[in-house]
Structure formats: structure tokens, C-alpha cells
RNA sequence: GCCCUUGUAGCUCAGCGGUAGAGCACUCCCUUGGUAAGGGAGAGGUCACGAGUUCAAUUCUCGUCAAGGGCUCCA
């Protein structure tokens, strides 16, 4: 059931927020020339915060609804008007500032200025004060329709070059809005009737940023001032609270606080150091991933990190992506290249022997660490780095196997993502672009194969006509996190190009040599980036099976340490990760430390527990679980670990 | 790469033209304590790096590197 290209759809989702594509973070490209796939980033940051009911903190205050601009006519007017007030205030304080555009965003507004001196964040205070003054004057906003000539004359009188350029692109009728007697701006509206409808206590100027005129880096660099505005101070407070919530979940902060990973200046930007806790989690994720792949009929590959550069000449990457690759290195008489992707290696592995149609489909997977040059200033925690690990796989198959293979990939994708509690997806099918290679018949077959698989899976999707790579159609999948942000991770791409370039073949039933279909796919995309997304999704409160330290034993007195040690040994035998807090602090402090480090289960051990062979359990998500027998805890912990459960399966508690 | 901001103890941050402070963490001592911070003492910094101005630079200026917020890039 293909759907029209408007309004994305998701299979398990409830009300989907419209996607506002902002900046892509992270970037991943699969094989093949032209296949660079930008990875989406949090696309709608303002969606409802779903508080995790099992978590403490977050005092339950009645939710203040925060509509988006596109959902609220009144907010649209407010923000539209507010950007003019901002512009007027700026021109009052900085007479040399030229105005450009000032649109609304889903959570606020901004305005771009050309000012001889860049604005500093300190200037915002003064501008805000001036805006409050303008609001207090209850200035009327009045719409005027004027002729093009008159508009031009008015603009020339003010010497506003950008406005003139805007005017050139406008259709008649030309409308402008006056703001009081001595300021006006080109604008289609709508606006509030007068600034008295704006609440001086419900707006904030948030930041200054550079932005290019018309988004073109060859044109003037402008100063952009971001702001937000609401109907009431309560809404503003709620908005700021949600920003705080996103900050609380920031994987860079959690990575530091929970000692998961770091990025070291001395080593260079965009290169990740996995600390023991993060490394343990990564290993758990990788083990799960491998297990799931073996179960689905994949085999594993390991391939080199560098190789003769000719490989990337053959693949065509060098022609298109040299700028995104680490530079070549001279070794002996040959030039080597640090690998920016895995596919040529898998292709060579395929080509290393003559393949029969009886072998197909061949499914090969690799957690392959690749290195790509990212420009300074674009790195972002784990989300965008220079070295990352793709959970890459390639399937070589017959044309008639496409449907089954894609369905298999979709099932595996769901199985893996849902294990990390990502259960809402948004799916895109991208079809043949104008400039492309390959026979019509092959494209047709491949696209039908993708559609058939999606239909059999029962997933709704959006079609991006002509949005495919030149070498084949693809399916992209976005996941929704706990606070409603969408992230693109998984991608499935058909490739008619690479088999061609490397001259891949198999021997068909009739003895002829045929070209296999190649499918690239990744589920996490980048393991590093997925780790960041997953960390933010859980806000660092990892499920029991995944937590680096699952249980912390808290001895109330030194006398019970021997008991704790014997329990720890038993847990270790059962494959459960535990530690003993030997700091000697009082229980209250031990609990506090354990909670702050988001340990899923704290086990209090006092004289009573030691004597009875029990523990007093405190679950981070479930609170006090009371006394539990030692054997019961070990069994529950073993089970939760093996079955990848979020919580201990403790019977009647 | 571009614009703004930032870089001071392991962390969070204060400070200032006259070579440094707090809280937490850490070490030691006292406390043997029952569900989110017991008390005391101590140790810990080339104030990111390099240059310049100055009698004197952590402080001012410039550059470099890195981080944060954006823009751009991501056929």
C-alpha cells in the first residue's frame, strides 16, 4: 500500500509530527559512487516529552501543551510579529544593520541581519530589553498593499539591498506591514493586530549564529538571532524545561558522567575512546548483533583497514569522495588508503572464487570501522565523527530473490531495533532518479521487490519519487526516540553499479555468466552514532541486560563484605555484572551514588541480610523491591541478562 | 570552512594587569552507620597551546588547537 509522497507514515506510530529537516548529523555512505546518504538528526525537537513512568526525579507537573507554530494560528501570528519586533529593535540599536529575512520556526523565530559588527550574545540582552519596550508601546501592525514601484521606492529610500532582492522574487500583490509609524517590513503576514498581543514575559532571545544570505556560502555571511515566543510565560517555562530535558539526555554529558567514552584532544577530533563501561556495552550490542545475524543466515567477514588505493578508483569513490576521505599514504611503491567504507572488500571477497547460482543468496556482515574526513566544526559527540563502525552487510542474490531478501532485512531490522526499545519507525522508499544506470527491467524488478517486501511486512511508507541513488532504489528507516525525535539509522540500498564495476558474476543454471544483484544494508548505520541515540533515548537509564554495571552491592557495615564478595562471585558465575561499593560511606551516600550513576539494581546488605542469605533490593525503575533471597536474585539476574530484559523478573514483587 | 561563545584542579564553575579559589570527587583520620550527601584534615593547577603588548599576562591583543550553538557541506 504505497502512499503518496506527502505526509510521512510510520507503521506503529501514533500522531506523527511533521518533519522539519534541520541539519543532518552524521553521515554515512554506502558503496558506490553517489551513494552518500545523509543521516537525519533529531527532526522534531519539540514533540511531547514522554516521561518514563518508571523513573524517579521529574516531579509530575501537569503537562503544559506546547503547540508547534504550524499547528497554532495564534503562535504563528505571535512569532511572525515577534521577528519584526526583533528587527525593529535591532535597527534602533544598530542603525547600520540591514534587514533580510525573519521567518518562524516550529519553536520560535529568527531574523538574519547584515551588520558591520557581529552581534555578541551580550547584545541580546539589550535587544531583548528594547523589544520589551516596543511591545509595551502596543504598536499596531497594519497591512498595506502597494505597487511594485512603490515598494521599490520605499526600499530604496531606506537603502535596504537585501529587501530589494527579496522584492524581485515576490509575486504581486506586494504586501508590507507597518509596525507603528516609523518602521515597516515586507511581509505576507499574518500578524497580531498590535504588539500588545505579544507577551513581553513569554519570549526569549536564544542565540546568535552565522548564516549565509540565501543559504549560499559564497554570499554574504549574516548574523542570525534566534528567539522563541509563546502565548504565556507558563508555556515559555515549559519550553525551557523541555530544552533542559534534552540537555539532561545529552549523550556527551552522559558519556562523561557515566564514564562510557571520551574524545581526546591529543588524539584528534572525531575519534572515539571507549572506556571500560562503554566498551562493555558496545560488546553486548555487538554480541547481540552477531547472534541475530547468524540466526538469520549471515556469515561474518573481517576485512583490512587500509588497502591499495586502486580499489577506490575501481569502485569510483575516489572520483566523487576524495574530499571526504583521509589522505592516501605511501607504502613501499604503492599508495594505500584508509578505508572509508567496507563494500569493495566484500566485493573482492565475493570475486575471490567462481560463484554458482546455487550459493546465492550470500549474506555477509561486518562490523567494519571506517574513517572519513569531516570538516572541522562539524563533529558532534558520537553523532558525527571521523572514525566509526558500520554494521555493514552485503547480500548477493538473484533478481528473483530480492523480495525475500529485503523482507528478511526488514524483519532483522525490526528485531534488532526493538530490542533497544525503538518501536516507531518512519519509512521512505526512494525510486529511480533521472540520471541513473541500469536497465529499465532491472530497476522495475528491484523497485517491485522493495515494495513487495514492505507490503508483506505490512509497513506503511512514503515514496520519494526519483530520490534513489543513480545505481539503485533504496529504503530508509527512521526511528523515534523517547522524546519524539526522529533519527535515520537503517538503510537498505540496491546496487546495480558495483557488481558492474568489479565485474561480479555467478554461473547460472544454463552455464552462462550472470551478474548478481547486490544489496547494501545497515541497521545501526554507525555503531557510535547509534550508541549516542540509544543513550539519549534511555537518558542513561539503560535496561538491565545492557547496563555496564547491573547490580551494585551496598554493604551497610564492613562485617558483611565477605558475604557480599561471595555473592558477587556467584553473580559473576551466572554472567551478571556486579560490583561492591567499598567506599565505607554511610548507606544514604551509597544509595545516592548508585542512583546518580544510574545503576539498575542496588542490593543493600546488612547484618540481617547476611544472616538470612538475602538482599534488600532497590530497583532504579521500580523502586523498593524489599527482601529477596540470594538464589532468587541470582536466577532473576541471569535470566534478565540472557533474555535481554529491562527489569529483573522477580515473581510477585 | 564561516559566524558567535567557551577553554582555570578529575568534574561543575568563580575570579583577576601584581604568577589562583569554591563545591563535589580523591587520600588519610574519626565515625560501624539501614534506603538520595556523617564529621575533620590533606593532596591536587605551566589558568588549552604559541606569539605580542607591558616593569609585570591566567587576565589585554593576535594566531593555533579543541569544545558548544548555528550556518554550510554531506552528488
XYZ file of C-alpha atoms (C1' of nucleotides) in Angstrom:
728
model
C 0.000 0.000 0.000
C 2.204 2.717 -1.201
C 1.251 6.117 -0.044
C 1.501 9.434 -1.646
C 4.661 11.329 -1.130
C 3.043 13.756 1.197
C 2.853 13.164 4.893
C 5.227 10.531 6.018
C 3.809 7.453 7.548
C 5.042 5.113 10.147
C 3.893 1.706 10.943
C 3.419 1.661 14.634
C 3.315 5.299 15.285
C 0.699 7.433 16.780
C 0.310 11.019 15.659
C 3.343 11.876 13.683
C 4.894 15.234 13.995
C 5.641 16.920 10.724
C 9.249 16.592 9.945
C 11.260 19.726 9.840
C 14.516 18.722 8.328
C 17.138 20.670 10.085
C 20.764 19.865 9.958
C 21.801 16.368 9.188
C 24.157 14.904 11.662
C 26.344 12.078 10.902
C 26.752 10.809 7.562
C 27.042 7.553 6.072
C 27.538 6.419 2.617
C 27.479 3.001 1.366
C 29.141 1.789 -1.537
C 29.220 3.241 -4.720
C 29.535 6.473 -6.283
C 26.850 8.875 -5.449
C 25.547 6.873 -2.612
C 26.265 9.274 0.176
C 23.326 9.131 2.450
C 22.890 11.969 4.812
C 21.837 10.820 8.156
C 18.947 12.609 9.674
C 19.118 14.154 13.008
C 16.592 14.926 15.559
C 13.987 16.247 13.304
C 11.294 17.402 15.567
C 12.723 18.521 18.790
C 9.520 19.843 20.180
C 7.455 16.721 20.329
C 5.781 15.737 23.548
C 8.173 14.567 26.183
C 7.214 11.084 27.159
C 8.273 10.789 30.715
C 9.399 7.360 31.628
C 6.942 6.422 34.340
C 9.393 4.097 35.980
C 11.968 6.744 36.561
C 12.287 8.901 39.600
C 13.029 12.599 39.575
C 10.850 14.583 37.212
C 8.236 15.788 39.611
C 4.972 15.127 37.867
C 3.641 18.514 36.948
C 0.575 18.794 34.770
C 1.810 18.997 31.204
C 1.546 22.374 29.565
C 0.701 21.763 25.918
C 3.237 23.255 23.545
C 1.792 23.513 20.065
C 4.095 23.994 17.146
C 3.901 27.098 15.063
C 2.358 25.178 12.201
C -0.360 23.877 14.499
C -1.399 27.134 16.127
C -2.629 30.134 14.157
C -2.083 32.350 17.170
C 1.509 31.244 17.708
C 2.121 31.753 14.022
C 0.976 35.348 14.324
C 2.946 35.885 17.501
C 6.190 34.535 16.110
C 5.752 36.212 12.795
C 5.190 39.515 14.521
C 7.928 38.910 17.033
C 10.567 38.631 14.340
C 9.563 42.073 13.079
C 9.754 43.453 16.575
C 13.215 41.912 16.811
C 14.236 43.533 13.540
C 12.881 46.909 14.559
C 14.658 46.733 17.899
C 17.918 45.764 16.245
C 17.733 48.597 13.750
C 17.000 51.006 16.526
C 20.050 49.916 18.488
C 22.231 49.208 15.456
C 21.230 51.714 12.773
C 23.731 50.240 10.313
C 22.092 46.813 10.416
C 20.413 45.761 7.186
C 17.392 43.535 7.417
C 16.946 40.369 5.388
C 14.516 37.618 6.274
C 12.861 36.693 9.536
C 10.801 33.548 9.370
C 9.192 31.500 12.114
C 10.403 28.067 13.090
C 8.399 25.353 14.786
C 9.502 26.536 18.198
C 10.186 30.195 17.635
C 11.597 32.564 15.096
C 14.803 34.096 13.845
C 15.942 37.069 11.868
C 19.053 37.449 9.737
C 20.853 40.786 9.734
C 23.790 42.198 7.886
C 25.568 44.291 10.467
C 29.091 45.696 10.153
C 29.906 44.395 13.627
C 28.833 40.869 14.502
C 26.359 40.693 17.354
C 27.613 39.166 20.536
C 25.485 37.215 22.924
C 25.819 40.165 25.227
C 23.974 42.321 22.714
C 20.965 40.068 23.036
C 20.185 41.434 26.459
C 19.936 44.991 25.190
C 17.947 43.889 22.159
C 15.539 41.967 24.323
C 15.041 44.986 26.528
C 14.333 47.139 23.502
C 11.854 44.580 22.220
C 10.035 44.591 25.528
C 9.774 48.359 25.225
C 8.303 48.110 21.734
C 5.820 45.525 22.928
C 4.817 47.820 25.763
C 4.002 50.566 23.276
C 1.183 48.486 21.788
C 2.292 49.369 18.262
C -0.255 48.472 15.608
C 0.771 46.118 12.792
C -1.005 47.180 9.664
C -1.041 45.538 6.293
C -0.516 47.680 3.213
C -0.781 46.524 -0.346
C 1.372 48.593 -2.628
C 2.511 48.576 -6.205
C 5.865 47.113 -7.060
C 7.133 50.559 -7.957
C 6.078 51.992 -4.669
C 7.599 49.152 -2.730
C 10.818 49.619 -4.619
C 10.824 53.344 -3.952
C 10.248 52.793 -0.258
C 13.027 50.238 -0.055
C 15.464 52.441 -1.959
C 14.679 55.282 0.383
C 15.817 53.078 3.250
C 18.796 51.661 1.424
C 17.972 48.056 2.146
C 19.714 45.975 -0.534
C 18.523 42.593 0.682
C 14.933 43.732 0.816
C 15.279 44.869 -2.757
C 16.476 41.437 -3.728
C 13.564 39.863 -1.897
C 11.176 42.153 -3.721
C 12.456 40.940 -7.079
C 11.350 37.448 -6.229
C 7.886 38.421 -4.985
C 4.645 37.909 -6.860
C 2.057 40.659 -6.935
C 0.343 41.843 -4.907
C 3.174 43.186 -2.795
C 2.202 43.457 0.827
C 4.035 45.069 3.641
C 3.366 45.582 7.283
C 3.932 48.723 9.226
C 4.949 48.437 12.820
C 3.993 51.750 14.352
C 4.685 54.886 12.409
C 8.333 54.614 11.669
C 9.142 51.028 10.801
C 7.914 48.565 8.227
C 8.940 45.346 6.558
C 7.998 43.398 3.510
C 5.821 40.587 4.703
C 2.890 38.453 3.740
C 1.711 38.156 7.335
C -0.312 37.187 9.214
C 0.367 39.184 12.318
C -1.189 40.166 15.572
C -3.157 43.406 15.430
C -0.795 45.249 17.726
C 2.206 44.426 19.872
C 0.046 44.457 22.972
C -0.952 40.931 21.931
C 2.628 39.860 22.400
C 3.654 38.830 25.880
C 6.876 40.501 26.961
C 7.291 37.833 29.619
C 6.844 34.946 27.210
C 9.699 35.406 24.807
C 13.405 34.909 24.888
C 16.326 35.554 22.583
C 18.272 32.353 22.482
C 21.413 32.589 20.446
C 23.397 34.273 17.739
C 24.667 32.293 14.795
C 26.190 32.923 11.444
C 24.068 32.185 8.416
C 24.592 32.818 4.748
C 22.353 35.002 2.675
C 20.083 32.662 0.798
C 21.951 29.762 2.407
C 24.782 30.185 -0.046
C 28.246 30.074 1.426
C 29.592 32.180 -1.428
C 27.335 35.032 -0.456
C 27.320 37.384 2.463
C 27.584 35.933 5.935
C 24.758 37.303 8.000
C 24.105 37.372 11.717
C 21.161 35.284 12.736
C 19.395 35.892 16.028
C 17.266 33.009 17.257
C 14.357 33.578 19.580
C 11.339 31.824 20.934
C 7.950 33.265 21.820
C 4.798 31.881 23.402
C 1.352 32.934 24.436
C 2.054 32.664 28.134
C 5.035 32.676 30.485
C 3.990 29.166 31.538
C 4.466 27.929 28.005
C 7.856 29.563 27.840
C 8.810 27.900 31.107
C 7.648 24.528 29.816
C 9.584 25.018 26.601
C 12.696 25.834 28.569
C 12.065 22.844 30.770
C 11.994 20.606 27.707
C 15.195 22.082 26.463
C 16.649 21.191 29.832
C 15.312 17.672 29.408
C 17.106 17.313 26.090
C 20.226 18.619 27.796
C 19.818 16.070 30.573
C 19.751 13.357 27.950
C 22.717 14.661 26.003
C 24.871 11.636 25.261
C 28.033 13.694 25.533
C 27.211 14.607 29.125
C 26.021 11.099 29.975
C 29.060 9.617 28.284
C 31.215 11.638 30.618
C 29.151 11.237 33.771
C 28.702 7.501 33.335
C 32.280 7.017 32.114
C 31.251 5.452 28.829
C 33.535 7.117 26.321
C 35.589 10.200 25.634
C 37.090 12.129 22.787
C 40.624 13.286 23.454
C 42.133 16.484 22.135
C 45.547 14.920 21.917
C 44.296 12.199 19.616
C 42.252 14.478 17.415
C 38.661 15.447 16.887
C 36.038 12.901 15.964
C 37.911 9.867 17.263
C 36.225 7.882 19.997
C 37.811 6.303 23.059
C 35.582 3.658 24.572
C 36.100 3.455 28.314
C 35.513 0.158 30.113
C 31.838 0.774 30.819
C 31.072 1.934 27.311
C 33.229 -0.796 25.834
C 31.317 -3.414 27.779
C 28.036 -2.048 26.486
C 29.367 -1.930 22.968
C 30.452 -5.532 23.272
C 26.980 -6.519 24.459
C 25.458 -4.746 21.496
C 27.899 -6.341 19.083
C 27.349 -9.813 20.552
C 23.636 -9.431 20.208
C 24.053 -8.144 16.677
C 26.231 -11.074 15.632
C 23.936 -13.580 17.230
C 20.948 -12.109 15.401
C 22.826 -12.190 12.110
C 23.954 -15.777 12.453
C 20.371 -16.699 13.271
C 19.291 -15.041 10.041
C 21.735 -16.863 7.821
C 24.514 -14.296 7.633
C 28.183 -15.085 7.811
C 30.750 -12.742 9.264
C 33.661 -11.088 7.492
C 36.704 -9.246 8.745
C 38.471 -7.067 6.222
C 41.507 -4.761 6.332
C 41.510 -1.153 7.495
C 43.729 0.028 4.674
C 44.166 -1.122 1.141
C 45.684 -0.163 -2.171
C 44.033 2.982 -3.396
C 43.225 1.395 -6.739
C 40.343 -0.320 -5.014
C 38.614 3.023 -4.660
C 39.485 4.002 -8.162
C 37.710 0.919 -9.426
C 34.728 1.473 -7.170
C 34.512 5.071 -8.321
C 34.554 6.502 -4.803
C 37.758 8.367 -5.334
C 36.290 10.446 -8.126
C 33.407 11.613 -6.022
C 34.501 11.380 -2.426
C 38.188 12.131 -2.320
C 37.349 15.227 -0.265
C 35.651 13.069 2.328
C 38.483 10.602 2.671
C 41.602 10.679 4.800
C 44.558 11.329 2.516
C 46.421 8.475 0.864
C 49.635 7.115 2.354
C 52.712 5.949 0.555
C 53.839 2.445 1.472
C 56.699 0.944 -0.488
C 55.871 1.526 -4.124
C 52.128 1.631 -3.600
C 49.617 4.139 -2.409
C 47.330 2.971 0.351
C 44.050 4.372 1.518
C 42.418 4.205 4.931
C 39.050 2.644 4.259
C 36.039 4.907 4.126
C 33.648 2.018 3.564
C 33.617 -1.745 3.564
C 31.870 -2.698 0.384
C 34.800 -3.025 -2.005
C 36.287 -5.552 0.395
C 33.140 -7.605 0.427
C 33.004 -7.381 -3.321
C 36.574 -8.643 -3.605
C 35.749 -11.456 -1.220
C 32.862 -12.411 -3.470
C 35.079 -12.238 -6.534
C 37.762 -14.390 -4.948
C 36.198 -17.504 -6.373
C 33.749 -18.522 -9.052
C 30.227 -18.485 -7.639
C 27.324 -20.699 -8.597
C 23.686 -19.647 -8.564
C 23.260 -22.471 -6.049
C 25.284 -20.449 -3.499
C 23.025 -17.444 -3.665
C 21.870 -15.621 -1.707
C 25.165 -14.914 0.020
C 24.772 -12.753 3.132
C 27.918 -11.290 4.608
C 28.097 -8.925 7.520
C 30.910 -6.998 9.118
C 31.271 -4.523 11.920
C 33.748 -2.552 9.918
C 35.409 0.543 11.295
C 35.810 3.183 8.632
C 37.422 6.609 8.582
C 36.100 9.630 6.793
C 37.313 13.156 6.717
C 34.821 15.547 8.239
C 35.384 19.249 8.062
C 36.421 20.988 11.250
C 33.471 22.304 13.155
C 31.023 19.618 12.153
C 31.976 16.911 14.633
C 29.387 16.269 17.308
C 29.916 13.805 20.136
C 29.304 10.297 18.835
C 26.786 11.545 16.328
C 29.258 12.794 13.793
C 32.805 11.545 13.973
C 35.781 10.803 11.773
C 36.116 7.162 12.706
C 33.100 4.932 13.143
C 31.934 1.385 12.856
C 29.367 0.464 10.286
C 27.206 -2.545 10.909
C 27.515 -3.302 7.297
C 26.209 -6.219 5.330
C 26.014 -7.138 1.702
C 23.700 -9.610 0.135
C 24.487 -11.022 -3.274
C 21.412 -12.569 -4.787
C 19.422 -13.459 -7.887
C 16.927 -10.915 -9.164
C 14.012 -13.109 -8.138
C 15.344 -13.291 -4.597
C 15.142 -9.564 -3.975
C 11.701 -9.590 -2.355
C 12.512 -12.346 0.124
C 15.874 -10.879 0.954
C 14.502 -7.399 1.597
C 11.744 -8.821 3.766
C 14.401 -10.688 5.713
C 16.316 -7.471 6.205
C 13.173 -5.662 7.382
C 12.459 -8.387 9.903
C 16.004 -8.363 11.194
C 15.956 -4.586 11.402
C 12.818 -4.626 13.495
C 14.142 -7.387 15.725
C 17.335 -5.502 16.426
C 15.909 -2.010 16.843
C 13.019 -3.103 19.043
C 15.482 -4.738 21.409
C 16.609 -1.194 22.185
C 13.010 -0.080 22.567
C 12.834 1.695 19.245
C 9.409 0.625 18.073
C 8.134 3.506 15.982
C 9.540 3.855 12.516
C 9.130 6.094 9.566
C 9.924 4.538 6.254
C 10.917 6.000 2.938
C 11.138 4.267 -0.407
C 13.268 6.092 -2.938
C 12.827 5.267 -6.594
C 14.779 5.766 -9.777
C 16.184 9.231 -10.403
C 16.528 10.711 -13.864
C 20.245 10.260 -14.015
C 20.826 6.614 -13.358
C 22.384 3.489 -14.738
C 20.908 0.061 -15.353
C 18.156 -1.451 -17.465
C 14.565 -0.426 -17.021
C 13.685 -4.037 -16.453
C 16.157 -4.389 -13.609
C 15.001 -1.172 -11.945
C 11.451 -2.271 -12.291
C 12.133 -5.643 -10.794
C 14.155 -4.173 -7.945
C 11.632 -1.475 -7.076
C 8.833 -4.018 -7.137
C 10.917 -6.235 -4.911
C 11.212 -3.460 -2.343
C 7.513 -2.646 -2.499
C 6.556 -6.279 -2.250
C 8.739 -6.706 0.824
C 7.289 -3.620 2.511
C 3.761 -4.766 1.777
C 4.429 -8.258 3.060
C 5.914 -6.711 6.166
C 2.818 -4.588 6.494
C 4.726 -1.364 6.939
C 3.364 1.868 5.595
C 5.871 4.020 3.827
C 6.347 7.187 1.922
C 7.567 7.177 -1.650
C 10.279 9.585 -2.657
C 9.925 9.544 -6.435
C 13.284 9.829 -8.111
C 15.016 10.010 -4.737
C 17.056 6.871 -5.169
C 20.749 6.715 -5.893
C 21.729 6.545 -9.517
C 22.722 2.928 -9.050
C 19.589 1.590 -7.412
C 16.461 2.190 -5.320
C 16.548 2.171 -1.533
C 14.583 2.040 1.680
C 15.499 4.322 4.571
C 14.130 3.946 8.049
C 13.919 6.485 10.830
C 13.389 5.635 14.467
C 11.552 7.722 17.024
C 13.142 8.235 20.416
C 11.575 8.708 23.821
C 11.129 12.434 23.381
C 9.739 12.267 19.877
C 12.838 12.980 17.844
C 13.335 11.069 14.625
C 16.709 9.635 13.669
C 17.650 7.940 10.458
C 19.763 4.897 11.101
C 18.865 1.974 8.895
C 19.148 1.916 5.159
C 18.748 -0.742 2.524
C 20.132 0.013 -0.905
C 20.094 -1.965 -4.093
C 23.186 -1.569 -6.182
C 23.496 -2.318 -9.890
C 26.735 -0.381 -10.164
C 29.346 -2.039 -8.034
C 28.826 -5.545 -9.439
C 29.320 -3.927 -12.821
C 32.479 -2.066 -11.892
C 34.050 -5.113 -10.285
C 32.658 -7.410 -12.900
C 30.960 -9.738 -10.432
C 29.457 -12.896 -11.801
C 27.847 -16.151 -10.952
C 27.296 -19.177 -13.113
C 23.628 -19.616 -13.877
C 21.755 -22.884 -14.295
C 22.280 -22.775 -18.043
C 26.020 -22.322 -17.609
C 26.010 -18.663 -18.592
C 27.737 -15.952 -16.584
C 25.309 -13.599 -14.927
C 25.645 -10.527 -12.753
C 24.357 -10.820 -9.187
C 22.147 -8.232 -7.531
C 23.905 -6.555 -4.632
C 22.107 -5.217 -1.554
C 23.856 -2.935 0.914
C 22.268 -2.564 4.258
C 22.976 -1.241 7.700
C 20.721 -1.321 10.729
C 22.530 0.836 13.252
C 24.263 2.700 10.473
C 27.115 3.805 12.653
C 27.553 1.914 15.881
C 28.939 5.024 17.530
C 26.061 7.185 16.446
C 23.500 4.557 17.377
C 25.112 4.309 20.786
C 24.612 8.044 21.199
C 20.985 7.899 20.081
C 20.303 4.896 22.284
C 21.906 6.622 25.264
C 19.718 9.690 24.772
C 16.677 7.502 24.287
C 17.230 5.888 27.674
C 18.587 9.087 29.207
C 21.387 6.876 30.513
C 18.925 4.616 32.362
C 19.888 1.523 30.468
C 17.850 -1.661 30.600
C 19.149 -4.301 32.954
C 20.677 -6.508 30.286
C 22.663 -3.657 28.757
C 23.849 -1.750 31.823
C 27.603 -1.966 32.256
C 27.130 -2.446 35.990
C 23.882 -4.277 36.555
C 23.857 -4.694 40.295
C 25.766 -2.802 42.940
C 26.112 -4.429 46.311
C 25.960 -1.981 49.173
C 27.372 -3.282 52.453
C 25.900 -1.462 55.408
C 28.903 -2.358 57.552
C 32.324 -3.833 56.905
C 31.341 -7.044 58.626
C 29.161 -8.101 55.706
C 31.757 -7.564 52.988
C 32.687 -11.245 52.961
C 29.047 -12.088 52.286
C 28.951 -9.503 49.502
C 32.095 -10.968 47.970
C 30.697 -14.446 47.876
C 27.521 -13.138 46.283
C 29.499 -11.194 43.729
C 31.412 -14.346 42.806
C 28.163 -16.187 42.359
C 26.748 -13.436 40.178
C 29.865 -13.442 38.062
C 29.497 -17.174 37.592
C 25.980 -16.503 36.368
C 27.266 -13.964 33.847
C 25.920 -10.991 35.769
C 27.950 -7.806 36.154
C 28.064 -6.529 39.710
C 30.319 -4.541 41.981
C 30.716 -3.897 45.671
C 30.781 -0.337 46.923
C 33.735 -0.388 49.279
C 33.848 3.334 49.912
C 32.824 2.868 53.517
C 30.330 5.702 53.330
C 27.012 5.548 55.073
C 24.150 3.791 53.348
C 22.417 7.002 52.309
C 25.520 8.026 50.434
C 25.930 4.636 48.798
C 22.350 4.784 47.567
C 22.793 8.287 46.296
C 25.935 7.398 44.379
C 24.316 4.313 42.921
C 21.278 6.268 41.785
C 23.366 9.041 40.302
C 25.319 6.506 38.330
C 22.023 5.029 37.193
C 22.791 1.500 38.342
C 19.663 -0.570 37.578
C 19.643 -2.550 40.809
C 21.092 -1.679 44.205
C 21.324 -4.505 46.709
C 21.574 -3.462 50.319
C 23.379 -5.936 52.516
C 23.286 -5.559 56.274
C 23.738 -7.959 59.124
C 20.189 -9.143 58.720
C 20.559 -9.984 55.031
C 23.913 -11.675 55.579
C 22.390 -13.844 58.243
C 19.292 -14.752 56.244
C 21.094 -15.213 52.925
C 19.047 -12.475 51.303
C 19.318 -8.942 49.952
C 17.260 -5.851 50.179
C 16.719 -4.726 46.590
C 16.159 -1.286 45.237
C 15.395 -1.035 41.528
C 16.043 2.185 39.722
C 12.935 1.809 37.601
C 10.685 0.084 40.114
C 11.763 1.423 43.473
C 11.984 -0.675 46.630
C 11.575 -4.403 45.924
C 12.077 -5.467 49.533
C 13.959 -8.539 50.686
C 14.812 -11.157 48.086
C 16.560 -14.452 48.640
C 20.061 -14.646 47.298
C 19.316 -17.546 44.950
C 16.250 -15.763 43.632
C 18.271 -12.674 42.758
C 20.967 -14.693 41.009
C 18.398 -16.560 38.937
C 16.430 -13.458 38.044
C 19.581 -11.581 37.104
C 20.829 -14.445 34.983
C 17.501 -14.687 33.223
C 17.248 -10.956 32.614
C 20.753 -10.897 31.204
C 20.300 -13.877 28.930
C 16.886 -12.812 27.685
C 17.801 -9.140 27.406
C 15.141 -7.916 29.784
C 14.832 -4.364 31.058
C 13.878 -5.456 34.555
C 14.539 -8.316 36.913
C 11.807 -10.950 36.582
C 11.085 -11.175 40.268
C 7.827 -13.016 40.679
C 5.324 -11.391 42.941
C 7.087 -8.128 43.631
C 35.363 26.043 6.204
C 32.250 30.539 8.127
C 29.784 33.471 12.442
C 29.051 33.811 17.839
C 30.533 31.760 22.581
C 33.886 28.982 25.559
C 38.723 26.669 27.313
C 41.123 27.928 35.199
C 42.029 21.190 39.936
C 39.341 14.619 37.789
C 34.064 17.205 37.416
C 30.916 21.841 37.788
C 32.316 26.675 37.960
C 34.039 31.640 40.431
C 38.000 35.089 39.830
C 41.570 38.800 38.134
C 47.187 43.521 34.782
C 50.854 42.106 40.522
C 52.121 34.193 38.936
C 44.937 31.364 41.942
C 39.601 29.974 44.719
C 34.826 27.125 45.996
C 31.723 22.743 45.932
C 31.856 17.719 44.508
C 35.358 13.757 43.538
C 40.269 11.820 45.508
C 43.779 10.365 50.003
C 44.096 9.866 55.303
C 41.790 10.055 60.282
C 37.290 9.726 63.352
C 32.534 7.595 62.811
C 30.083 0.620 62.158
C 26.396 3.722 60.021
C 19.713 0.761 57.299
C 17.468 3.439 51.635
C 19.465 10.139 47.624
C 25.220 13.884 50.737
C 28.071 11.938 58.871
C 32.495 14.909 60.678
C 37.672 16.518 60.265
C 42.356 17.018 57.840
C 45.241 16.707 53.342
C 46.840 16.436 48.459
C 45.858 18.286 43.698
C 46.508 23.640 38.665
C 52.767 25.803 33.449
C 44.944 29.115 34.353
C 44.383 24.786 26.354
C 48.973 25.853 23.305
C 52.193 29.680 20.791
C 53.482 34.672 19.999
C 52.808 40.000 21.050
C 51.854 44.482 24.307
C 53.612 45.593 29.390
C 58.099 46.687 34.697
C 54.648 42.619 35.242
C 49.843 38.444 31.426
C 45.783 33.297 33.901
C 43.732 38.343 32.961
C 44.737 42.644 27.231
C 45.815 41.630 21.592
C 46.776 38.159 17.620
C 47.372 33.165 15.993
C 46.740 27.748 16.630
C 44.051 23.648 18.616
C 39.654 21.888 20.823
C 34.616 22.223 22.574
C 29.441 24.356 22.469
C 25.365 26.860 19.462
C 24.284 27.727 14.412
C 25.336 28.114 9.020
C 27.490 25.450 5.131
C 28.885 20.678 3.428
C 27.151 15.661 3.411
C 26.196 14.136 -5.833
